[in-house]
XYZ file of C-alpha atoms in Angstrom:
448
model
C 87.066 103.489 24.497
C 90.148 105.219 26.385
C 87.779 106.550 28.922
C 88.380 103.540 31.067
C 92.138 103.593 31.377
C 92.109 107.222 31.908
C 89.730 106.716 35.020
C 91.393 103.446 36.215
C 94.902 104.728 36.092
C 94.802 107.543 38.670
C 92.998 105.529 41.059
C 96.244 103.621 42.173
C 98.219 106.676 42.907
C 95.370 107.857 44.814
C 95.211 104.755 46.867
C 99.076 104.609 47.167
C 99.108 108.330 48.334
C 96.284 107.712 50.726
C 98.248 104.894 52.350
C 101.354 106.747 52.299
C 99.492 109.780 54.162
C 98.237 107.539 56.627
C 101.552 105.872 57.544
C 103.032 109.502 57.690
C 100.202 110.624 59.904
C 100.950 107.465 62.148
C 104.549 108.207 62.460
C 103.772 111.953 63.211
C 101.575 110.926 65.927
C 103.975 108.521 67.229
C 106.603 110.922 67.271
C 104.662 113.498 68.994
C 103.717 111.011 71.584
C 107.237 110.276 72.313
C 108.228 113.661 72.199
C 105.427 114.672 74.919
C 106.484 111.659 77.064
C 110.134 112.844 77.045
C 108.924 116.318 78.048
C 107.086 115.136 80.881
C 110.019 112.890 82.078
C 112.282 115.860 82.009
C 109.828 118.091 84.110
C 111.354 117.563 87.555
C 108.297 118.985 89.331
C 106.164 116.461 87.726
C 108.330 113.340 88.076
C 109.292 114.266 91.577
C 105.594 114.555 92.898
C 104.859 111.408 90.790
C 107.497 109.550 92.830
C 106.358 111.050 95.902
C 102.763 109.966 95.283
C 103.722 106.392 94.641
C 105.897 106.108 97.807
C 103.019 107.433 99.736
C 100.711 105.220 98.037
C 102.890 102.225 98.893
C 102.897 103.166 102.430
C 98.957 103.539 102.745
C 97.938 100.411 100.610
C 100.300 98.097 102.582
C 98.852 99.493 106.000
C 95.101 98.844 104.835
C 93.630 95.312 105.831
C 91.977 95.132 102.294
C 95.192 95.597 100.070
C 98.030 95.049 102.610
C 98.033 91.044 102.267
C 97.832 91.023 98.655
C 100.519 93.721 98.184
C 102.775 91.675 100.669
C 102.168 88.529 98.466
C 103.024 90.297 95.177
C 106.330 91.641 96.464
C 107.221 88.321 97.778
C 106.159 86.520 94.536
C 108.747 84.832 92.249
C 107.886 85.424 88.863
C 110.597 83.363 87.200
C 112.332 80.558 88.608
C 115.599 80.776 86.573
C 118.839 78.673 87.419
C 122.053 80.518 88.576
C 120.533 82.120 91.525
C 117.955 84.089 89.561
C 114.761 82.984 91.403
C 114.342 86.407 92.704
C 111.156 87.763 94.211
C 109.330 90.819 92.369
C 110.530 93.249 94.782
C 114.252 91.962 94.233
C 114.074 92.088 90.536
C 112.855 95.631 90.943
C 115.594 96.431 93.283
C 118.446 94.680 91.468
C 117.374 94.476 87.954
C 114.979 97.284 86.906
C 116.732 99.839 88.838
C 119.715 99.148 86.411
C 118.069 101.282 84.044
C 118.191 104.232 86.516
C 121.802 103.806 87.083
C 122.369 103.608 83.278
C 120.742 106.823 82.707
C 122.856 108.201 85.770
C 125.939 107.005 83.908
C 124.950 108.491 80.663
C 124.234 111.878 82.388
C 127.775 111.642 83.808
C 129.380 110.850 80.534
C 127.648 113.863 78.783
C 128.340 116.396 81.786
C 132.311 115.330 81.702
C 132.185 115.541 77.701
C 129.958 118.767 77.169
C 128.405 119.779 80.262
C 129.511 121.581 83.583
C 132.171 118.968 84.667
C 134.435 120.053 81.711
C 135.285 123.245 83.750
C 137.426 122.223 86.635
C 137.118 125.400 88.234
C 133.361 125.457 88.322
C 133.029 121.907 89.709
C 135.498 122.474 92.601
C 133.009 124.074 94.872
C 130.081 121.671 94.483
C 132.484 118.825 94.634
C 133.658 120.160 97.921
C 130.205 120.635 99.058
C 129.246 117.174 98.074
C 131.822 115.832 100.483
C 130.551 117.809 103.303
C 127.222 116.900 102.687
C 128.171 113.108 103.023
C 130.548 113.427 105.885
C 128.366 115.522 108.426
C 125.368 113.022 107.992
C 127.428 110.216 108.581
C 129.044 111.675 111.792
C 125.473 112.404 113.056
C 124.116 108.872 112.428
C 127.069 107.256 113.957
C 126.809 109.357 117.003
C 123.115 108.285 117.439
C 123.934 104.638 116.775
C 127.083 104.317 118.890
C 126.848 100.968 120.822
C 124.452 99.399 118.145
C 126.581 97.335 115.788
C 123.152 96.349 114.007
C 122.208 99.985 113.452
C 125.542 101.392 112.665
C 125.276 99.058 109.211
C 123.201 101.914 108.140
C 125.726 104.604 108.276
C 125.433 105.624 104.629
C 121.635 105.838 104.372
C 121.399 109.630 105.020
C 124.084 110.682 102.745
C 121.931 110.851 99.476
C 120.409 113.884 97.594
C 117.795 112.874 95.185
C 118.257 115.640 92.263
C 114.702 115.359 90.837
C 112.924 116.222 94.207
C 115.488 118.855 95.073
C 115.350 120.539 91.727
C 111.413 120.575 91.918
C 111.260 121.764 95.503
C 113.869 124.477 94.392
C 111.610 125.755 91.508
C 108.600 125.546 93.864
C 109.954 127.172 97.044
C 112.765 129.259 95.668
C 111.335 130.489 92.357
C 113.999 133.565 92.218
C 116.873 131.057 92.390
C 118.745 131.564 89.180
C 120.354 129.216 86.543
C 123.620 129.341 88.357
C 122.161 128.039 91.574
C 120.379 125.451 89.676
C 123.368 124.414 87.933
C 125.157 124.218 91.446
C 122.657 121.844 92.689
C 122.834 119.498 89.898
C 126.595 119.443 89.645
C 126.540 118.843 93.590
C 123.970 115.953 93.045
C 126.181 114.322 90.427
C 129.138 114.108 92.814
C 126.541 113.101 95.599
C 125.553 110.089 93.465
C 129.113 109.170 92.461
C 129.787 109.023 96.143
C 126.851 107.090 96.589
C 127.919 104.479 94.073
C 131.162 104.193 95.604
C 129.642 103.862 99.111
C 127.340 101.040 97.516
C 130.468 99.236 96.001
C 132.780 99.609 98.906
C 130.485 99.488 101.822
C 127.494 97.268 100.857
C 129.039 94.591 98.460
C 131.008 91.491 99.334
C 133.150 89.933 96.847
C 132.113 86.351 97.145
C 133.221 84.979 93.701
C 135.900 87.263 92.095
C 136.247 85.023 89.103
C 132.782 86.331 87.901
C 134.460 90.006 87.449
C 136.012 88.603 84.470
C 132.587 87.616 82.930
C 131.383 91.113 83.711
C 134.407 92.747 82.039
C 133.803 90.634 78.925
C 130.069 91.746 79.018
C 131.329 95.556 79.189
C 133.903 95.135 76.311
C 131.202 93.613 74.263
C 128.660 96.237 75.081
C 131.544 99.067 74.501
C 132.388 97.851 71.053
C 129.040 97.141 69.803
C 127.783 100.268 70.893
C 130.513 102.277 69.294
C 129.766 100.217 66.107
C 126.004 101.534 66.017
C 127.545 105.002 66.063
C 129.298 104.550 62.712
C 127.707 105.882 59.738
C 128.995 103.444 57.150
C 126.129 102.216 55.122
C 127.569 98.584 54.875
C 127.014 98.517 58.524
C 123.528 99.649 58.455
C 121.603 96.445 57.762
C 123.508 94.934 60.513
C 122.355 97.733 62.983
C 119.557 95.380 64.725
C 122.260 92.661 65.362
C 124.564 95.221 66.947
C 121.906 96.360 69.352
C 120.930 92.982 70.259
C 124.654 92.190 70.924
C 125.147 95.203 72.909
C 122.069 94.440 75.145
C 123.412 90.773 75.494
C 126.629 92.230 76.336
C 125.095 94.595 79.085
C 123.050 91.425 80.490
C 126.220 89.299 80.691
C 128.043 92.070 82.656
C 125.041 92.638 84.852
C 124.908 88.792 85.725
C 128.687 88.547 86.206
C 128.511 91.555 88.837
C 125.562 89.710 90.394
C 127.322 86.370 90.802
C 130.591 88.332 92.027
C 128.653 89.723 95.254
C 128.469 93.273 94.126
C 125.311 95.020 93.692
C 124.454 94.520 90.009
C 122.836 97.860 89.320
C 126.265 99.384 89.415
C 127.051 97.942 86.009
C 124.242 100.441 84.633
C 126.709 103.225 85.540
C 129.773 101.510 83.667
C 127.884 101.037 80.732
C 126.780 104.556 80.712
C 130.266 105.880 81.131
C 131.387 103.571 78.147
C 128.899 104.848 75.864
C 130.325 107.227 73.199
C 129.149 110.941 73.260
C 130.763 112.025 69.877
C 128.384 112.975 67.157
C 128.489 111.462 63.858
C 128.217 113.247 60.675
C 126.335 111.323 57.918
C 126.897 112.208 54.436
C 124.069 112.606 51.865
C 123.625 110.625 48.958
C 126.674 110.355 46.797
C 128.042 113.372 48.726
C 125.990 115.803 46.877
C 125.407 119.437 47.662
C 122.546 120.743 49.477
C 121.001 123.766 47.997
C 123.992 124.062 45.912
C 126.211 125.402 48.706
C 128.029 122.463 50.296
C 127.829 118.420 50.518
C 125.061 117.502 52.936
C 126.216 116.261 56.094
C 123.458 115.481 58.849
C 124.899 115.612 62.321
C 123.241 113.064 64.258
C 122.889 112.852 67.944
C 125.523 110.700 69.958
C 124.601 107.096 71.023
C 124.819 108.515 74.628
C 122.079 111.198 73.752
C 119.960 108.725 71.857
C 120.153 106.172 74.717
C 119.551 108.810 77.232
C 116.342 109.925 75.139
C 115.128 106.475 75.137
C 115.376 105.727 78.561
C 114.758 108.738 80.683
C 110.810 108.270 80.431
C 111.163 104.680 81.159
C 113.383 105.632 84.248
C 111.505 108.679 85.566
C 107.938 107.625 85.048
C 108.089 103.836 85.511
C 111.334 102.532 87.031
C 111.613 105.089 90.053
C 107.980 105.259 90.847
C 107.669 101.406 91.048
C 110.811 101.228 93.016
C 109.608 103.895 95.606
C 106.210 102.148 95.742
C 107.478 98.870 96.730
C 110.214 100.432 98.772
C 107.907 101.954 101.124
C 105.512 99.104 101.285
C 106.103 98.581 105.004
C 103.762 97.714 107.920
C 103.512 100.274 110.435
C 101.790 98.180 113.117
C 104.856 96.697 114.406
C 106.576 100.153 115.003
C 104.293 101.785 117.446
C 105.564 104.552 120.132
C 109.075 102.893 119.836
C 109.758 104.617 116.555
C 109.959 107.937 118.635
C 112.918 106.474 120.391
C 114.401 104.637 117.810
C 118.125 105.357 116.937
C 118.035 104.222 113.305
C 114.823 106.527 112.657
C 116.695 109.502 114.336
C 119.961 108.840 112.858
C 118.671 108.979 109.466
C 116.091 111.799 110.059
C 118.520 114.231 111.410
C 121.285 113.005 109.211
C 119.321 114.183 106.210
C 117.458 117.113 107.453
C 120.347 118.642 109.588
C 123.492 116.967 108.395
C 123.116 117.673 104.817
C 122.448 121.214 105.062
C 125.007 121.790 107.773
C 127.833 119.865 105.901
C 127.332 121.593 102.587
C 126.987 125.151 103.924
C 130.015 124.539 106.282
C 132.102 123.665 103.187
C 130.819 126.442 101.073
C 131.771 128.851 103.865
C 135.140 127.091 104.309
C 135.636 127.501 100.207
C 134.797 131.009 100.344
C 137.684 131.824 102.697
C 139.874 129.756 100.072
C 138.781 131.971 97.150
C 136.187 130.114 95.600
C 133.003 132.177 94.837
C 129.589 131.069 95.103
C 127.247 130.484 92.256
C 126.391 133.852 90.709
C 123.275 135.650 92.002
C 123.359 133.564 94.884
C 122.195 135.270 98.377
C 122.671 134.120 101.707
C 118.799 133.003 101.892
C 118.847 131.173 98.677
C 122.110 129.523 99.775
C 120.794 128.260 103.086
C 117.418 127.154 101.214
C 119.344 125.300 98.437
C 121.466 123.544 101.242
C 118.352 122.434 103.199
C 116.532 120.991 100.214
C 119.745 118.750 99.633
C 118.094 116.963 102.494
C 115.846 115.474 100.227
C 116.958 111.697 99.828
C 114.687 109.074 98.129
C 116.138 106.762 95.438
C 119.611 106.333 96.644
C 118.859 106.389 100.121
C 115.975 103.777 99.645
C 118.292 101.645 97.874
C 121.409 101.851 100.605
C 118.534 101.119 103.261
C 117.487 98.069 101.568
C 121.066 96.820 101.248
C 122.317 97.735 104.674
C 119.238 96.281 106.537
C 117.846 93.361 104.111
C 115.891 90.953 106.518
C 116.519 93.294 109.728
C 113.672 94.860 111.743
C 115.800 98.294 111.168
C 114.688 98.363 107.399
C 111.361 99.931 108.261
C 112.570 102.508 110.620
C 115.283 103.608 108.258
C 112.859 103.776 105.332
C 110.667 106.055 107.558
C 113.506 107.971 108.566
C 114.226 108.791 104.923
C 110.862 109.835 104.260
C 110.569 112.055 107.622
C 113.975 113.591 106.889
C 112.967 114.531 103.442
C 109.638 115.959 104.278
C 111.021 117.784 107.238
C 113.835 119.546 104.848
C 111.084 120.746 102.636
C 109.084 121.860 105.543
C 111.739 123.858 107.041
C 112.348 125.710 103.716
C 108.711 126.399 103.219
C 108.088 127.713 106.591
C 111.326 129.964 105.917
C 110.124 131.264 102.455
C 106.330 131.199 102.136
C 105.618 133.922 104.789
C 107.957 136.388 102.912
C 106.308 135.463 99.424
C 102.956 136.039 101.038
C 103.833 139.495 102.240
C 105.296 140.360 98.988
C 102.012 139.308 97.197
C 99.923 141.528 99.683
C 102.043 144.526 98.912
C 102.051 143.925 95.196
């Protein structure tokens, strides 16, 4: 008589345990998927090559008769006819909206580097900061020399000033594998200052403050973002049920700040940098249940990652694997049939190409040499060959150069030549280093 209850009773725990195991496996697979995605996004070689492939795909597909008209129509398509001036085309939404995610990750990286990374050591950052200044000044000079007497062409003076850190690091690892961690850190720090200068150039040179009153709206949005993001970093249990509301409120604050900057006449992607810089980097300690001891040693405190780290971990795959490739694809979707042989004599094209391939390495190397006479030491383990190669690879400019070209020449026939100049200057920079290093590596391989 007791056999039925004894047989039926264990079945429920088994089913419950099976459901729990399935849920645990699902969470484990999801966690492994996001971990693999994050590792992929942090691989500079893969993300750099993927972005290059997307840019070339956009250029090729736009110039094929089968796909060109459809791609042009897609870029000009207005997906949302929103009030308040937000009836933007798809290409404009990518450039003005989606690219904000990339600038947000840039701001998060800057915030973390300033708090816990290389930017903390003022002596260590002085050389790359000076090198970045030289790497901006000389390309501007070269570009302006090519475009003297052409006011329309001079609008693009800042196009050849940017270094794309993902591409440069990927090329450094491929072409200069003996470059040590110190050289890589030097390149990353230089690129950080390069990005900062690029942000300032966009804000000062390619923005027109038409409606200053909207800056107050932007400020309110940034205050809301800052307060609610900081609130999510607290570990008080009372606040935990409100966490989704805090996150939604912070997102609303960020959107309000974006819209305020958009209406003020300043390029709205810059609000992403401000949001990243305002995100806390301090880690919080969460106490265990009732402050009990763990393993009989001490009260359990779990040190959680900071809001900046969590947000960066979440957004980096989206930025590296979606935002930048899509932006590169549509940026280089330009028809070549209207350019013809005139491209070879175009001032904007040559100013951009030589500004990147010649001006960037010349400006950086000049400042490194001058700084050495002032007592600043080059990175540890740096040789003359490696330093020259590193400076040359700084001529790879994509994301920021594409954006500045679009801002400088919106609606102008110079836009296509400027974008092709960015592509030509970047490829030329890589080829110069490859021609200089590959023969030596082949000789070393034969002797080995």
